[in-house]
Amino acid sequence: MPGGIKGLLDTGYFADLTIKHGARSWAVHKSIVCSQSEFFMQACTGNFREATERIIDLSCDDVDAVNSMVHFLYKRRYEPPKGSASKGVHHIIVYALADKYNIQYLKTLAAQSFKSYITEDWKSPVFATYLTEIYDNGPESSTLKDAVIDVVIEHSDELYGSSAPATYKDFQNAADILPEFANTVCNAIVAKNAAKQKATVIQTEYRCPKCSFVIMARLPTNLPIVCCMNCGKGSGRATWKFIPTLQG
């Protein structure tokens, strides 16, 4: 069979199950789809109409996402449709579809693709659409939420800065109506600021405990060892004699 397992999907040879979406259909094989999805396994082996009619109708789902899912089951590769207007949104929808039909590896690949995509796409107005898709239409627990939060925190100065209302108006509007997102971002920013405060530096006159050489420096308060520039010996920071002159 040319193309191996993928060839079975292309030709429809030996198919014993049909996945439908409106007027579109895919001739598939129970042994392939059921072995990778608990949903399909139960639909084909339980006391359901799908088991007797050998047709599973997924018209309630996104057709491009269904197509990506079917091809993944045969190729074990996740490929978004060519020429898609927003691949980021497609990754989100496929992630939700894979969660719905319990295809864990597809979820992982869709999440990885989404994370890679938004490293630059956060600047685009479509980033606001990602928030809506993830928080309104996505699974309750989602690694996509973590991915979005990480990007927002990383670029919080731009997204929430003085120019944000004009430059990132779509993002601001979407964030305002998503209380879960706003609460998570707020907590994350507080944690980020707290972490920064732990690294507060002090400008001080330090006296080396080994050679009594005096230096002026700004050193992190959690620095364990300080090496003297005069004698070259290192000592625990707490052993240096010092008088604080400025904190900030």
PDB file of C-alpha atoms in Angstrom, residues 20-169:
ATOM      1  CA  LYS A  20     -19.056  12.965   8.728  1.00  0.00           C
ATOM      2  CA  HIS A  21     -19.165  16.731   8.897  1.00  0.00           C
ATOM      3  CA  GLY A  22     -22.078  18.106   6.936  1.00  0.00           C
ATOM      4  CA  ALA A  23     -21.520  17.162   3.291  1.00  0.00           C
ATOM      5  CA  ARG A  24     -17.922  16.156   3.931  1.00  0.00           C
ATOM      6  CA  SER A  25     -16.846  12.687   5.052  1.00  0.00           C
ATOM      7  CA  TRP A  26     -13.744  10.625   5.782  1.00  0.00           C
ATOM      8  CA  ALA A  27     -13.618   6.863   5.270  1.00  0.00           C
ATOM      9  CA  VAL A  28     -11.618   5.619   8.244  1.00  0.00           C
ATOM     10  CA  HIS A  29     -10.727   2.411  10.046  1.00  0.00           C
ATOM     11  CA  LYS A  30     -11.890   1.429  13.520  1.00  0.00           C
ATOM     12  CA  SER A  31      -8.599  -0.244  14.337  1.00  0.00           C
ATOM     13  CA  ILE A  32      -6.769   3.043  13.736  1.00  0.00           C
ATOM     14  CA  VAL A  33      -9.096   5.654  15.226  1.00  0.00           C
ATOM     15  CA  CYS A  34     -10.382   3.594  18.160  1.00  0.00           C
ATOM     16  CA  SER A  35      -6.892   2.621  19.286  1.00  0.00           C
ATOM     17  CA  GLN A  36      -6.035   6.311  19.764  1.00  0.00           C
ATOM     18  CA  SER A  37      -9.267   7.712  21.191  1.00  0.00           C
ATOM     19  CA  GLU A  38     -11.426   6.452  24.034  1.00  0.00           C
ATOM     20  CA  PHE A  39     -14.354   8.377  22.567  1.00  0.00           C
ATOM     21  CA  PHE A  40     -14.225   6.509  19.265  1.00  0.00           C
ATOM     22  CA  MET A  41     -13.661   3.231  21.086  1.00  0.00           C
ATOM     23  CA  GLN A  42     -16.823   3.648  23.133  1.00  0.00           C
ATOM     24  CA  ALA A  43     -18.842   4.906  20.162  1.00  0.00           C
ATOM     25  CA  CYS A  44     -17.906   1.860  18.089  1.00  0.00           C
ATOM     26  CA  THR A  45     -18.180  -0.811  20.786  1.00  0.00           C
ATOM     27  CA  GLY A  46     -20.992   0.414  23.015  1.00  0.00           C
ATOM     28  CA  ASN A  47     -24.736   0.283  22.623  1.00  0.00           C
ATOM     29  CA  PHE A  48     -24.880   3.355  20.416  1.00  0.00           C
ATOM     30  CA  ARG A  49     -26.329   4.120  17.007  1.00  0.00           C
ATOM     31  CA  GLU A  50     -22.820   4.847  15.723  1.00  0.00           C
ATOM     32  CA  ALA A  51     -21.814   1.249  16.429  1.00  0.00           C
ATOM     33  CA  THR A  52     -24.534  -0.172  14.211  1.00  0.00           C
ATOM     34  CA  GLU A  53     -24.643   2.485  11.497  1.00  0.00           C
ATOM     35  CA  ARG A  54     -20.844   2.821  11.441  1.00  0.00           C
ATOM     36  CA  ILE A  55     -21.171   6.600  10.999  1.00  0.00           C
ATOM     37  CA  ILE A  56     -19.976   9.214  13.473  1.00  0.00           C
ATOM     38  CA  ASP A  57     -21.316  12.711  12.831  1.00  0.00           C
ATOM     39  CA  LEU A  58     -19.057  15.522  14.051  1.00  0.00           C
ATOM     40  CA  SER A  59     -20.912  18.352  12.330  1.00  0.00           C
ATOM     41  CA  CYS A  60     -21.046  20.248  15.619  1.00  0.00           C
ATOM     42  CA  ASP A  61     -17.264  20.680  15.532  1.00  0.00           C
ATOM     43  CA  ASP A  62     -15.002  22.849  13.388  1.00  0.00           C
ATOM     44  CA  VAL A  63     -14.475  21.160  10.022  1.00  0.00           C
ATOM     45  CA  ASP A  64     -10.819  22.179   9.655  1.00  0.00           C
ATOM     46  CA  ALA A  65     -10.087  20.926  13.159  1.00  0.00           C
ATOM     47  CA  VAL A  66     -11.800  17.612  12.400  1.00  0.00           C
ATOM     48  CA  ASN A  67      -9.727  17.290   9.243  1.00  0.00           C
ATOM     49  CA  SER A  68      -6.521  17.951  11.202  1.00  0.00           C
ATOM     50  CA  MET A  69      -7.575  15.368  13.786  1.00  0.00           C
ATOM     51  CA  VAL A  70      -8.335  12.672  11.206  1.00  0.00           C
ATOM     52  CA  HIS A  71      -5.032  13.198   9.412  1.00  0.00           C
ATOM     53  CA  PHE A  72      -3.191  13.121  12.732  1.00  0.00           C
ATOM     54  CA  LEU A  73      -4.695   9.724  13.559  1.00  0.00           C
ATOM     55  CA  TYR A  74      -3.156   8.326  10.374  1.00  0.00           C
ATOM     56  CA  LYS A  75       0.088  10.300  10.097  1.00  0.00           C
ATOM     57  CA  ARG A  76       0.843  10.942  13.790  1.00  0.00           C
ATOM     58  CA  ARG A  77       1.751  14.470  12.776  1.00  0.00           C
ATOM     59  CA  TYR A  78      -0.203  17.624  13.464  1.00  0.00           C
ATOM     60  CA  GLU A  79      -0.485  19.974  10.498  1.00  0.00           C
ATOM     61  CA  PRO A  80      -2.736  23.060  10.423  1.00  0.00           C
ATOM     62  CA  PRO A  81      -4.477  23.800   7.112  1.00  0.00           C
ATOM     63  CA  LYS A  82      -2.458  25.732   4.560  1.00  0.00           C
ATOM     64  CA  GLY A  83      -3.513  29.313   4.065  1.00  0.00           C
ATOM     65  CA  SER A  84      -5.380  29.455   7.375  1.00  0.00           C
ATOM     66  CA  ALA A  85      -6.288  33.025   8.303  1.00  0.00           C
ATOM     67  CA  SER A  86      -5.286  32.450  11.916  1.00  0.00           C
ATOM     68  CA  LYS A  87      -3.203  29.411  12.746  1.00  0.00           C
ATOM     69  CA  GLY A  88      -3.223  30.466  16.397  1.00  0.00           C
ATOM     70  CA  VAL A  89      -7.004  30.089  16.606  1.00  0.00           C
ATOM     71  CA  HIS A  90      -6.783  26.768  14.761  1.00  0.00           C
ATOM     72  CA  HIS A  91      -4.305  25.446  17.342  1.00  0.00           C
ATOM     73  CA  ILE A  92      -6.724  26.408  20.116  1.00  0.00           C
ATOM     74  CA  ILE A  93      -9.690  24.712  18.433  1.00  0.00           C
ATOM     75  CA  VAL A  94      -7.698  21.547  17.728  1.00  0.00           C
ATOM     76  CA  TYR A  95      -6.523  21.478  21.331  1.00  0.00           C
ATOM     77  CA  ALA A  96     -10.138  21.668  22.534  1.00  0.00           C
ATOM     78  CA  LEU A  97     -11.194  18.998  20.021  1.00  0.00           C
ATOM     79  CA  ALA A  98      -8.414  16.661  21.128  1.00  0.00           C
ATOM     80  CA  ASP A  99      -9.464  17.200  24.731  1.00  0.00           C
ATOM     81  CA  LYS A 100     -13.087  16.486  23.863  1.00  0.00           C
ATOM     82  CA  TYR A 101     -12.265  13.216  22.082  1.00  0.00           C
ATOM     83  CA  ASN A 102      -9.469  12.250  24.446  1.00  0.00           C
ATOM     84  CA  ILE A 103      -6.519  12.251  22.038  1.00  0.00           C
ATOM     85  CA  GLN A 104      -3.732  13.237  24.397  1.00  0.00           C
ATOM     86  CA  TYR A 105      -0.801  13.359  22.018  1.00  0.00           C
ATOM     87  CA  LEU A 106      -2.691  15.648  19.635  1.00  0.00           C
ATOM     88  CA  LYS A 107      -3.410  17.949  22.591  1.00  0.00           C
ATOM     89  CA  THR A 108       0.290  18.094  23.338  1.00  0.00           C
ATOM     90  CA  LEU A 109       1.252  18.914  19.744  1.00  0.00           C
ATOM     91  CA  ALA A 110      -1.453  21.569  19.396  1.00  0.00           C
ATOM     92  CA  ALA A 111      -0.324  23.187  22.660  1.00  0.00           C
ATOM     93  CA  GLN A 112       3.308  23.200  21.541  1.00  0.00           C
ATOM     94  CA  SER A 113       2.359  24.766  18.214  1.00  0.00           C
ATOM     95  CA  PHE A 114       0.281  27.425  19.951  1.00  0.00           C
ATOM     96  CA  LYS A 115       3.039  28.320  22.416  1.00  0.00           C
ATOM     97  CA  SER A 116       5.522  28.700  19.572  1.00  0.00           C
ATOM     98  CA  TYR A 117       3.088  30.793  17.541  1.00  0.00           C
ATOM     99  CA  ILE A 118       2.242  33.379  20.203  1.00  0.00           C
ATOM    100  CA  THR A 119       5.839  34.248  21.038  1.00  0.00           C
ATOM    101  CA  GLU A 120       5.482  36.839  18.256  1.00  0.00           C
ATOM    102  CA  ASP A 121       1.741  36.881  17.649  1.00  0.00           C
ATOM    103  CA  TRP A 122       1.014  38.583  20.979  1.00  0.00           C
ATOM    104  CA  LYS A 123       1.571  41.909  19.190  1.00  0.00           C
ATOM    105  CA  SER A 124      -1.271  41.223  16.763  1.00  0.00           C
ATOM    106  CA  PRO A 125      -4.904  42.302  17.338  1.00  0.00           C
ATOM    107  CA  VAL A 126      -5.863  38.622  16.932  1.00  0.00           C
ATOM    108  CA  PHE A 127      -4.219  37.957  20.316  1.00  0.00           C
ATOM    109  CA  ALA A 128      -7.452  39.209  21.893  1.00  0.00           C
ATOM    110  CA  THR A 129      -9.326  36.506  19.990  1.00  0.00           C
ATOM    111  CA  TYR A 130      -7.067  33.903  21.584  1.00  0.00           C
ATOM    112  CA  LEU A 131      -8.182  35.017  25.040  1.00  0.00           C
ATOM    113  CA  THR A 132     -11.845  34.663  24.136  1.00  0.00           C
ATOM    114  CA  GLU A 133     -11.371  31.262  22.504  1.00  0.00           C
ATOM    115  CA  ILE A 134      -9.369  29.867  25.409  1.00  0.00           C
ATOM    116  CA  TYR A 135     -11.390  31.240  28.319  1.00  0.00           C
ATOM    117  CA  ASP A 136     -14.896  31.119  26.838  1.00  0.00           C
ATOM    118  CA  ASN A 137     -14.752  28.069  24.563  1.00  0.00           C
ATOM    119  CA  GLY A 138     -11.754  26.045  25.727  1.00  0.00           C
ATOM    120  CA  PRO A 139     -11.439  23.309  28.376  1.00  0.00           C
ATOM    121  CA  GLU A 140     -11.708  24.347  32.026  1.00  0.00           C
ATOM    122  CA  SER A 141      -8.150  23.208  32.686  1.00  0.00           C
ATOM    123  CA  SER A 142      -5.828  24.114  29.849  1.00  0.00           C
ATOM    124  CA  THR A 143      -2.095  24.464  29.306  1.00  0.00           C
ATOM    125  CA  LEU A 144      -3.032  27.129  26.753  1.00  0.00           C
ATOM    126  CA  LYS A 145      -4.117  29.379  29.624  1.00  0.00           C
ATOM    127  CA  ASP A 146      -0.687  29.032  31.178  1.00  0.00           C
ATOM    128  CA  ALA A 147       0.936  29.812  27.822  1.00  0.00           C
ATOM    129  CA  VAL A 148      -1.079  33.007  27.390  1.00  0.00           C
ATOM    130  CA  ILE A 149      -0.434  34.128  30.963  1.00  0.00           C
ATOM    131  CA  ASP A 150       3.310  33.582  30.541  1.00  0.00           C
ATOM    132  CA  VAL A 151       3.352  35.748  27.411  1.00  0.00           C
ATOM    133  CA  VAL A 152       1.227  38.482  29.006  1.00  0.00           C
ATOM    134  CA  ILE A 153       3.459  38.625  32.091  1.00  0.00           C
ATOM    135  CA  GLU A 154       6.606  38.689  29.953  1.00  0.00           C
ATOM    136  CA  HIS A 155       5.245  41.630  27.962  1.00  0.00           C
ATOM    137  CA  SER A 156       3.179  43.264  30.708  1.00  0.00           C
ATOM    138  CA  ASP A 157       5.068  46.558  30.360  1.00  0.00           C
ATOM    139  CA  GLU A 158       3.926  46.846  26.746  1.00  0.00           C
ATOM    140  CA  LEU A 159       0.408  45.455  27.182  1.00  0.00           C
ATOM    141  CA  TYR A 160      -0.357  47.475  30.308  1.00  0.00           C
ATOM    142  CA  GLY A 161       1.985  50.423  29.796  1.00  0.00           C
ATOM    143  CA  SER A 162       1.099  54.028  29.097  1.00  0.00           C
ATOM    144  CA  SER A 163       0.633  53.373  25.366  1.00  0.00           C
ATOM    145  CA  ALA A 164      -1.357  50.154  25.883  1.00  0.00           C
ATOM    146  CA  PRO A 165      -4.905  51.593  25.615  1.00  0.00           C
ATOM    147  CA  ALA A 166      -4.208  52.822  22.093  1.00  0.00           C
ATOM    148  CA  THR A 167      -1.783  50.183  20.848  1.00  0.00           C
ATOM    149  CA  TYR A 168      -3.415  47.138  22.433  1.00  0.00           C
ATOM    150  CA  LYS A 169      -7.024  48.239  22.615  1.00  0.00           C
TER     151      LYS A 169
END
